[in-house]
mmCIF file of C-alpha atoms and ligand atoms in Angstrom:
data_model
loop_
_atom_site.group_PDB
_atom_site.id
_atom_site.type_symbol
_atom_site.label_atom_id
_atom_site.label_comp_id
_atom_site.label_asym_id
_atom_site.label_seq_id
_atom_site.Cartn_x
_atom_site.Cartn_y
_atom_site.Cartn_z
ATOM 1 C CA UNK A 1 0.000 0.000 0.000
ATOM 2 C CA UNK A 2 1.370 3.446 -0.912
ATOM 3 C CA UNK A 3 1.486 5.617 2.292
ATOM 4 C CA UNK A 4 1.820 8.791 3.058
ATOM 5 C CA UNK A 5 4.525 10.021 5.091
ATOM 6 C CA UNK A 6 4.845 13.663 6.827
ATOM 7 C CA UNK A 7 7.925 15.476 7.688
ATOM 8 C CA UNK A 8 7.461 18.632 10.389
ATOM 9 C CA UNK A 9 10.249 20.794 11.914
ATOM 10 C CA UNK A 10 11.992 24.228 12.404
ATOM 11 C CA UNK A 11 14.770 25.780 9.955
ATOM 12 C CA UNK A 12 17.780 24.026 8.713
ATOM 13 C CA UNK A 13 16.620 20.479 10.464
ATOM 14 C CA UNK A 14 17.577 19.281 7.037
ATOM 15 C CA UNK A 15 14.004 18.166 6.120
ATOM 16 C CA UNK A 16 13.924 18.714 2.510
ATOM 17 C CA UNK A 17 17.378 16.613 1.950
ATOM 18 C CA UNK A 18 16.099 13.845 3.865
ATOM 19 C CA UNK A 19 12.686 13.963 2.375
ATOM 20 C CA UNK A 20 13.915 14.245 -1.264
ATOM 21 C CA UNK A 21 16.182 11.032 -0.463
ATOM 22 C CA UNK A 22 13.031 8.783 1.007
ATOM 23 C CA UNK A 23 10.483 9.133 -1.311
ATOM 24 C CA UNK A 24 13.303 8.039 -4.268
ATOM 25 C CA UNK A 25 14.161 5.128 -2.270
ATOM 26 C CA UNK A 26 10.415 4.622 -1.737
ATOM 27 C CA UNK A 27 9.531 5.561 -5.006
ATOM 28 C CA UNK A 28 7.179 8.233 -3.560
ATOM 29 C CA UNK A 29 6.951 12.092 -5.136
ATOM 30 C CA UNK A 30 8.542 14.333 -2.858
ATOM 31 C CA UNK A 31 6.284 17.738 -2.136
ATOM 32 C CA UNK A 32 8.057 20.423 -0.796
ATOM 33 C CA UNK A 33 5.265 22.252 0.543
ATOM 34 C CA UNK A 34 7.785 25.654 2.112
ATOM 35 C CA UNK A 35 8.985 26.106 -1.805
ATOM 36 C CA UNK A 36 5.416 26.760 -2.375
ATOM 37 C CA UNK A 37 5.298 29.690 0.056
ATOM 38 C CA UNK A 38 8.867 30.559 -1.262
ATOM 39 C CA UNK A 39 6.938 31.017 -4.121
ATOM 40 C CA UNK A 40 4.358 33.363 -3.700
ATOM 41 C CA UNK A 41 7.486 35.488 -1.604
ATOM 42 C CA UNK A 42 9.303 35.329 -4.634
ATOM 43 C CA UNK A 43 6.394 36.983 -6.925
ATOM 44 C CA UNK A 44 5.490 40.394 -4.370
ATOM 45 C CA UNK A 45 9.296 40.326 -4.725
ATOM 46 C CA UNK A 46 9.377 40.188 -8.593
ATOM 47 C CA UNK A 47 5.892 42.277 -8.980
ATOM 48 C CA UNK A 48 8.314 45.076 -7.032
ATOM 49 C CA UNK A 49 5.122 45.894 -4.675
ATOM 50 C CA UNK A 50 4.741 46.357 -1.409
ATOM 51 C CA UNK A 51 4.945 43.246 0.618
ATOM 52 C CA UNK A 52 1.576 44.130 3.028
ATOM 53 C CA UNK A 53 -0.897 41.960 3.808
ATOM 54 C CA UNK A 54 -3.001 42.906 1.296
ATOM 55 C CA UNK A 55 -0.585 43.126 -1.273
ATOM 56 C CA UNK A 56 0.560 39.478 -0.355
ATOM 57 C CA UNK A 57 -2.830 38.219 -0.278
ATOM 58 C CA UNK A 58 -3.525 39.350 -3.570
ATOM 59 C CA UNK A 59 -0.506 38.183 -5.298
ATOM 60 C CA UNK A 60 -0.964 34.392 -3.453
ATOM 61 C CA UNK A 61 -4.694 34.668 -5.158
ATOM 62 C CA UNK A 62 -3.403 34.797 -8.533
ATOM 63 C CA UNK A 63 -0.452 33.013 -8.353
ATOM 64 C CA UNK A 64 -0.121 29.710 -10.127
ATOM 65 C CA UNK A 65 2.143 27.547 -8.126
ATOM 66 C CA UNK A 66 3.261 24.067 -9.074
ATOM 67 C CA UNK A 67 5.284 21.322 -8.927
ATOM 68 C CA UNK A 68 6.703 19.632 -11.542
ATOM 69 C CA UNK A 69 9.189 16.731 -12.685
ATOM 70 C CA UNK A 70 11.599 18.222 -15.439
ATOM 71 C CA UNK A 71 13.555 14.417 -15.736
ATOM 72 C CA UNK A 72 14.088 12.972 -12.184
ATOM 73 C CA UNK A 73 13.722 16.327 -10.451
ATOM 74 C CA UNK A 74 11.168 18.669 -9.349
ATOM 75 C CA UNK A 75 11.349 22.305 -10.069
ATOM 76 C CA UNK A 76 9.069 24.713 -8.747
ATOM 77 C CA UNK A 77 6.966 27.118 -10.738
ATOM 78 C CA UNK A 78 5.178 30.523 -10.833
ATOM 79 C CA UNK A 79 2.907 30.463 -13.909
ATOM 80 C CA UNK A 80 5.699 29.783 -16.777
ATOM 81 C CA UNK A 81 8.656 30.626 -14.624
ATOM 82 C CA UNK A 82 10.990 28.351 -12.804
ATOM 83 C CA UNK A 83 11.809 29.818 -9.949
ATOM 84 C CA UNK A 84 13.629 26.343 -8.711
ATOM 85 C CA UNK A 85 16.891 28.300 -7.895
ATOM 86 C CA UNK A 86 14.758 32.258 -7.686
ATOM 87 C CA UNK A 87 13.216 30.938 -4.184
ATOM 88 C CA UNK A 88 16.000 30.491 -2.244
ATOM 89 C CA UNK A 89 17.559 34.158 -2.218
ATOM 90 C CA UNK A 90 18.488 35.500 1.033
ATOM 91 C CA UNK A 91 15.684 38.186 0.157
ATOM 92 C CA UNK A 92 12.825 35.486 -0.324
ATOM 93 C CA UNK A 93 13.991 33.426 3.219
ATOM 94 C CA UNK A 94 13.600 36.989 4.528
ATOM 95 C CA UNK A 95 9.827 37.543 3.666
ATOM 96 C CA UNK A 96 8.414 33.757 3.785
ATOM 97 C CA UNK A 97 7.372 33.700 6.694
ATOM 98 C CA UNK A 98 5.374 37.335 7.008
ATOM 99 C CA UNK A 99 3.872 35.464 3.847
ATOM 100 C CA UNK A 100 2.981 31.867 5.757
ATOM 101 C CA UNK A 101 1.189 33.456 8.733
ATOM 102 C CA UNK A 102 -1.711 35.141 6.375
ATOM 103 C CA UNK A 103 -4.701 32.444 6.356
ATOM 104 C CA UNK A 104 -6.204 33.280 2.578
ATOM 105 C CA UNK A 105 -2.503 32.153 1.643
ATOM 106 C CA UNK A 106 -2.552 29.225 3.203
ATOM 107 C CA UNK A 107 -5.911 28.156 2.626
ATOM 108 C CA UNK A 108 -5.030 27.964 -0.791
ATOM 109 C CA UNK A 109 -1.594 26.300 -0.482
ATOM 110 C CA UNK A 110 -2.973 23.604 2.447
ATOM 111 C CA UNK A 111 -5.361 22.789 -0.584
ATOM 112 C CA UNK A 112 -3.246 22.093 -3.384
ATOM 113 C CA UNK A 113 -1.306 20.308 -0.957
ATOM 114 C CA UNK A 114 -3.636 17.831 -0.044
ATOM 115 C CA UNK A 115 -4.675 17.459 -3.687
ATOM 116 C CA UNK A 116 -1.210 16.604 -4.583
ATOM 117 C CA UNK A 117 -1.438 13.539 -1.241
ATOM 118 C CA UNK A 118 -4.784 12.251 -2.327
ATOM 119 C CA UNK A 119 -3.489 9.406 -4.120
ATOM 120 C CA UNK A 120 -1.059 8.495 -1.117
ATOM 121 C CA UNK A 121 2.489 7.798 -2.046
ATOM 122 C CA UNK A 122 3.910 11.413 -1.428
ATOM 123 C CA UNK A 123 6.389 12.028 1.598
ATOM 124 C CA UNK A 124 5.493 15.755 2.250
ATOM 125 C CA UNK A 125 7.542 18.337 4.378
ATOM 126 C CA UNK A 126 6.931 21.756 6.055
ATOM 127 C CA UNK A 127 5.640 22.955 9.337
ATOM 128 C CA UNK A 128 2.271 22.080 9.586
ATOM 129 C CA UNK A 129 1.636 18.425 7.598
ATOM 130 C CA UNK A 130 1.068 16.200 10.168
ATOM 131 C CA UNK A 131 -0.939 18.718 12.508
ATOM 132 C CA UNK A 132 -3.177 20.177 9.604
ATOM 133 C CA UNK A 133 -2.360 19.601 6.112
ATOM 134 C CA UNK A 134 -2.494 15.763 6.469
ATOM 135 C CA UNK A 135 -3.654 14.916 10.062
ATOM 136 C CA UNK A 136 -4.401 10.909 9.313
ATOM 137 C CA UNK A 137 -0.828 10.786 7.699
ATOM 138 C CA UNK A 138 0.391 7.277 7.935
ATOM 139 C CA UNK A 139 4.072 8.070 9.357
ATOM 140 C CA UNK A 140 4.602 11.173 10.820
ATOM 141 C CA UNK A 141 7.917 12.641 12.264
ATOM 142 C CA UNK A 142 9.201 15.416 13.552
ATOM 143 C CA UNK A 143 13.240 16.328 12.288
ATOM 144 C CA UNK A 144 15.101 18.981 14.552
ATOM 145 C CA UNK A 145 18.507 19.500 15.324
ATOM 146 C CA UNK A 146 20.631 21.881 17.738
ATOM 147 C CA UNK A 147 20.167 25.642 16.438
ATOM 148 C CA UNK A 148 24.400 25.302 16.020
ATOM 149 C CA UNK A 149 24.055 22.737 13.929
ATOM 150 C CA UNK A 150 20.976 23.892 11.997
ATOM 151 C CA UNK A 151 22.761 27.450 11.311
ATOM 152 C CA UNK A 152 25.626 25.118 10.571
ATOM 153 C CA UNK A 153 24.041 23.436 7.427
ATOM 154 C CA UNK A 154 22.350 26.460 6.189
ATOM 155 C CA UNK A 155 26.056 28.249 6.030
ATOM 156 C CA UNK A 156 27.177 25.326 3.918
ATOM 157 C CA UNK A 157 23.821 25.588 1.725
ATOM 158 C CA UNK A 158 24.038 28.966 0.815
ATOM 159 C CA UNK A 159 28.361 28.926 0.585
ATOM 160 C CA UNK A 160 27.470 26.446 -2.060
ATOM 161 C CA UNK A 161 24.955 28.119 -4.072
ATOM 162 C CA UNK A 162 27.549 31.483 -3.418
ATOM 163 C CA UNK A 163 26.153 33.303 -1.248
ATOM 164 C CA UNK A 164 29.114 34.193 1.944
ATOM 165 C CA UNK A 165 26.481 34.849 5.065
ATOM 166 C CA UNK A 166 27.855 35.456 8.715
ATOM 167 C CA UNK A 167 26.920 32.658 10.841
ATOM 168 C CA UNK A 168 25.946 34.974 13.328
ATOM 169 C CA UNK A 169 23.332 36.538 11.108
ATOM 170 C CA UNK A 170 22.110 33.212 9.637
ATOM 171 C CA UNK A 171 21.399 32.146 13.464
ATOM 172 C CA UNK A 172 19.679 35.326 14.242
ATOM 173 C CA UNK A 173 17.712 34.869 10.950
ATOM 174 C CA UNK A 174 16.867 31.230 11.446
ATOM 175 C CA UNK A 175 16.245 31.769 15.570
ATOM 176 C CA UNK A 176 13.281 34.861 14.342
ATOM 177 C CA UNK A 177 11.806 32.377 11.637
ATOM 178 C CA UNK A 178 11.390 29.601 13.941
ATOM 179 C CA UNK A 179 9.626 32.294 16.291
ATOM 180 C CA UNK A 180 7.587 33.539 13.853
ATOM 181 C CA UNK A 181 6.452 30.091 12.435
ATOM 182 C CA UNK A 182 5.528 28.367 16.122
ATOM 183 C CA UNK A 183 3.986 31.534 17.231
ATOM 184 C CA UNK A 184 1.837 32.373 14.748
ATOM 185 C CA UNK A 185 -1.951 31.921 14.966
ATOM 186 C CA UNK A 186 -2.911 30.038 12.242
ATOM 187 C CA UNK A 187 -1.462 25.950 11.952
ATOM 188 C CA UNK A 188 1.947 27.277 13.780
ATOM 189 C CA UNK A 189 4.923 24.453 13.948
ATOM 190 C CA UNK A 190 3.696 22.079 16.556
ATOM 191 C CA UNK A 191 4.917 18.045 17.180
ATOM 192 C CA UNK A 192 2.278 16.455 17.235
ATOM 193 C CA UNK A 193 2.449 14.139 20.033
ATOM 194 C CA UNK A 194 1.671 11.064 17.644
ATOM 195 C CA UNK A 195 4.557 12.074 15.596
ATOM 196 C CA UNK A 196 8.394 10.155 16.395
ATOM 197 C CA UNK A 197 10.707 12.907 17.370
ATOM 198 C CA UNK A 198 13.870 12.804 15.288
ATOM 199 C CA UNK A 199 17.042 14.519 16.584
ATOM 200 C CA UNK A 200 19.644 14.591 13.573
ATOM 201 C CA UNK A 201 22.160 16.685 15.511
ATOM 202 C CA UNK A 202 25.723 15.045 14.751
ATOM 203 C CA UNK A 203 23.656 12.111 12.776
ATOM 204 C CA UNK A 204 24.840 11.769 9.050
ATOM 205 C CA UNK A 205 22.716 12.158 6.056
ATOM 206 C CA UNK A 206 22.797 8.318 5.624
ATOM 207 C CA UNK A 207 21.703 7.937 8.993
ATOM 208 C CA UNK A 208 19.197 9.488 9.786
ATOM 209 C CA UNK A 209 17.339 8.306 6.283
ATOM 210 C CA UNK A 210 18.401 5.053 7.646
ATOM 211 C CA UNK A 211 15.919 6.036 10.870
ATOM 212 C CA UNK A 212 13.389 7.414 8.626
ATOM 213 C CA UNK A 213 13.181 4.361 6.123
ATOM 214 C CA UNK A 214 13.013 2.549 9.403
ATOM 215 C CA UNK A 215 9.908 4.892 11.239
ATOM 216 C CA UNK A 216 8.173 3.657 6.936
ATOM 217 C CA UNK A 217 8.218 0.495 8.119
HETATM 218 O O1 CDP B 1 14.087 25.010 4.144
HETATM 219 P P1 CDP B 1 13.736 25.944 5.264
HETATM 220 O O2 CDP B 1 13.650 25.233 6.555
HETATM 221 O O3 CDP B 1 14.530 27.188 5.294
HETATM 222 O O4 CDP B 1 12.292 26.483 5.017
HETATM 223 P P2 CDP B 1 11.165 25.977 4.037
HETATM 224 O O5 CDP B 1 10.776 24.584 4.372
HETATM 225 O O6 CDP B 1 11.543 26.302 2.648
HETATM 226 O O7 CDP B 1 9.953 26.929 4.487
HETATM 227 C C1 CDP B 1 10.029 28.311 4.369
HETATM 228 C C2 CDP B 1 9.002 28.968 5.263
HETATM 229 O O8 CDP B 1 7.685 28.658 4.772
HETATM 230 C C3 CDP B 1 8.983 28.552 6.719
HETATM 231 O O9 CDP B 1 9.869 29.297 7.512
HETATM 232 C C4 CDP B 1 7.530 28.814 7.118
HETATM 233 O O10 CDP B 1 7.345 30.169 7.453
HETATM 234 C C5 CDP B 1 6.769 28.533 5.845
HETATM 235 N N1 CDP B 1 6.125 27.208 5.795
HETATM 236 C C6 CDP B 1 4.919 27.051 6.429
HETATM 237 O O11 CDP B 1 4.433 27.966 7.081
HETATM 238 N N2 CDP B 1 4.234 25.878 6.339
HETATM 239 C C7 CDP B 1 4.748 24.859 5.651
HETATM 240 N N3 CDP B 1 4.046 23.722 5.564
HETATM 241 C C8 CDP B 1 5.997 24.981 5.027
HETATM 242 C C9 CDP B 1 6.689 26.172 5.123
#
């Protein structure tokens, strides 16, 4: 039987590597749901208005966000647009969040979500999957890791993609988004307590898909 498997946790607990790996050892699609709110931050960005509420709001309305397989991989896009590589500026981590917490955004991204997991065989990651976008998931876990190590792997991440950020501002940055996303009113980032806690501080890649694959029985 295909399940479906839901990944929760804060920034930087390396949720999208680990998710990306399972569901191609699985054989599952991989939906990234955060890329889709990376998304409609990227367009107020690229409309050049001014990212209120409102403004937000009405971009997310029109928006058409998907995700796609180009070959093995899946790109992100905004209408025509790839914006694969466009949604993970410093700039777009910067407004995502002011962007998550609005609820006629995620009303609409919750339910393109859940039309993507209808069929089952999806591992799905973000903040609020197991507690709201897919509450009878059939695995659920929660991935954290120390805020060192977290700010850690999201130095490496954007050194890679060339982008030289201070640790001590990528901690600050990471420490405010985690704020903003368990505090917020609407679905905030909650572990469920049905959902296996995962700590992947000092774990390897390998391992803790290894723990994973094992929690997919
Ligand atoms: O990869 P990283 O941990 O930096 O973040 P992401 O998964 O790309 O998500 C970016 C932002 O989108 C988060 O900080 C949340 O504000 C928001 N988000 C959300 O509210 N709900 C989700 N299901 C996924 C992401």
């Amino acid at each position: 039987m295909k399940k479906t498997v839901a990944i929760d946790g804060p920034a930087g607990a390396g949720k999208s590597t680990i998710a990306k790996l399972v569901a191609e050892k699985l054989g599952y699609i991989y939906i990234d749901t955060g890329a889709m709110y990376r998304a409609v931050a990227w367009k107020v960005l690229d409309a050049g208005v001014e990212p209120t509420d409102d403004n937000i709001v009405d971009v997310a309305k029109k928006i058409d966000v998907r995700l796609r397989f180009v070959g093995d991989a899946v790109r992100v896009f905004a209408g025509d647009t790839d914006v694969t590589e466009a949604i993970r500026t410093p700039e777009v981590t910067a407004l995502v969040s002011q962007v998550a917490q609005l609820g006629p955004v995620r009303e609409k991204m919750v339910e393109l979500q859940r039309s993507m997991a209808k069929d089952g065989g999806v591992v799905m990651d973000g903040r609020d999957i197991a507690s709201n976008v897919l509450p009878n998931a059939d695995v659920k876990i929660f991935l954290t890791a120390s805020i060192e190590e977290r700010a850690l792997r999201r130095w490496k991440e954007m050194k890679a993609k060339g982008y030289e950020e201070p640790m001590d501002k990528l901690t600050a940055e990471i420490e405010a988004r985690d704020k903003a996303d368990s505090t917020r009113t609407i679905s905030p980032l909650v572990r469920v307590p049905e959902a296996a806690l995962l700590d992947t501080t000092g774990l390897t890649i390998d391992e803790v898909v290894q723990k994973v694959m094992g929690l997919c029985g």
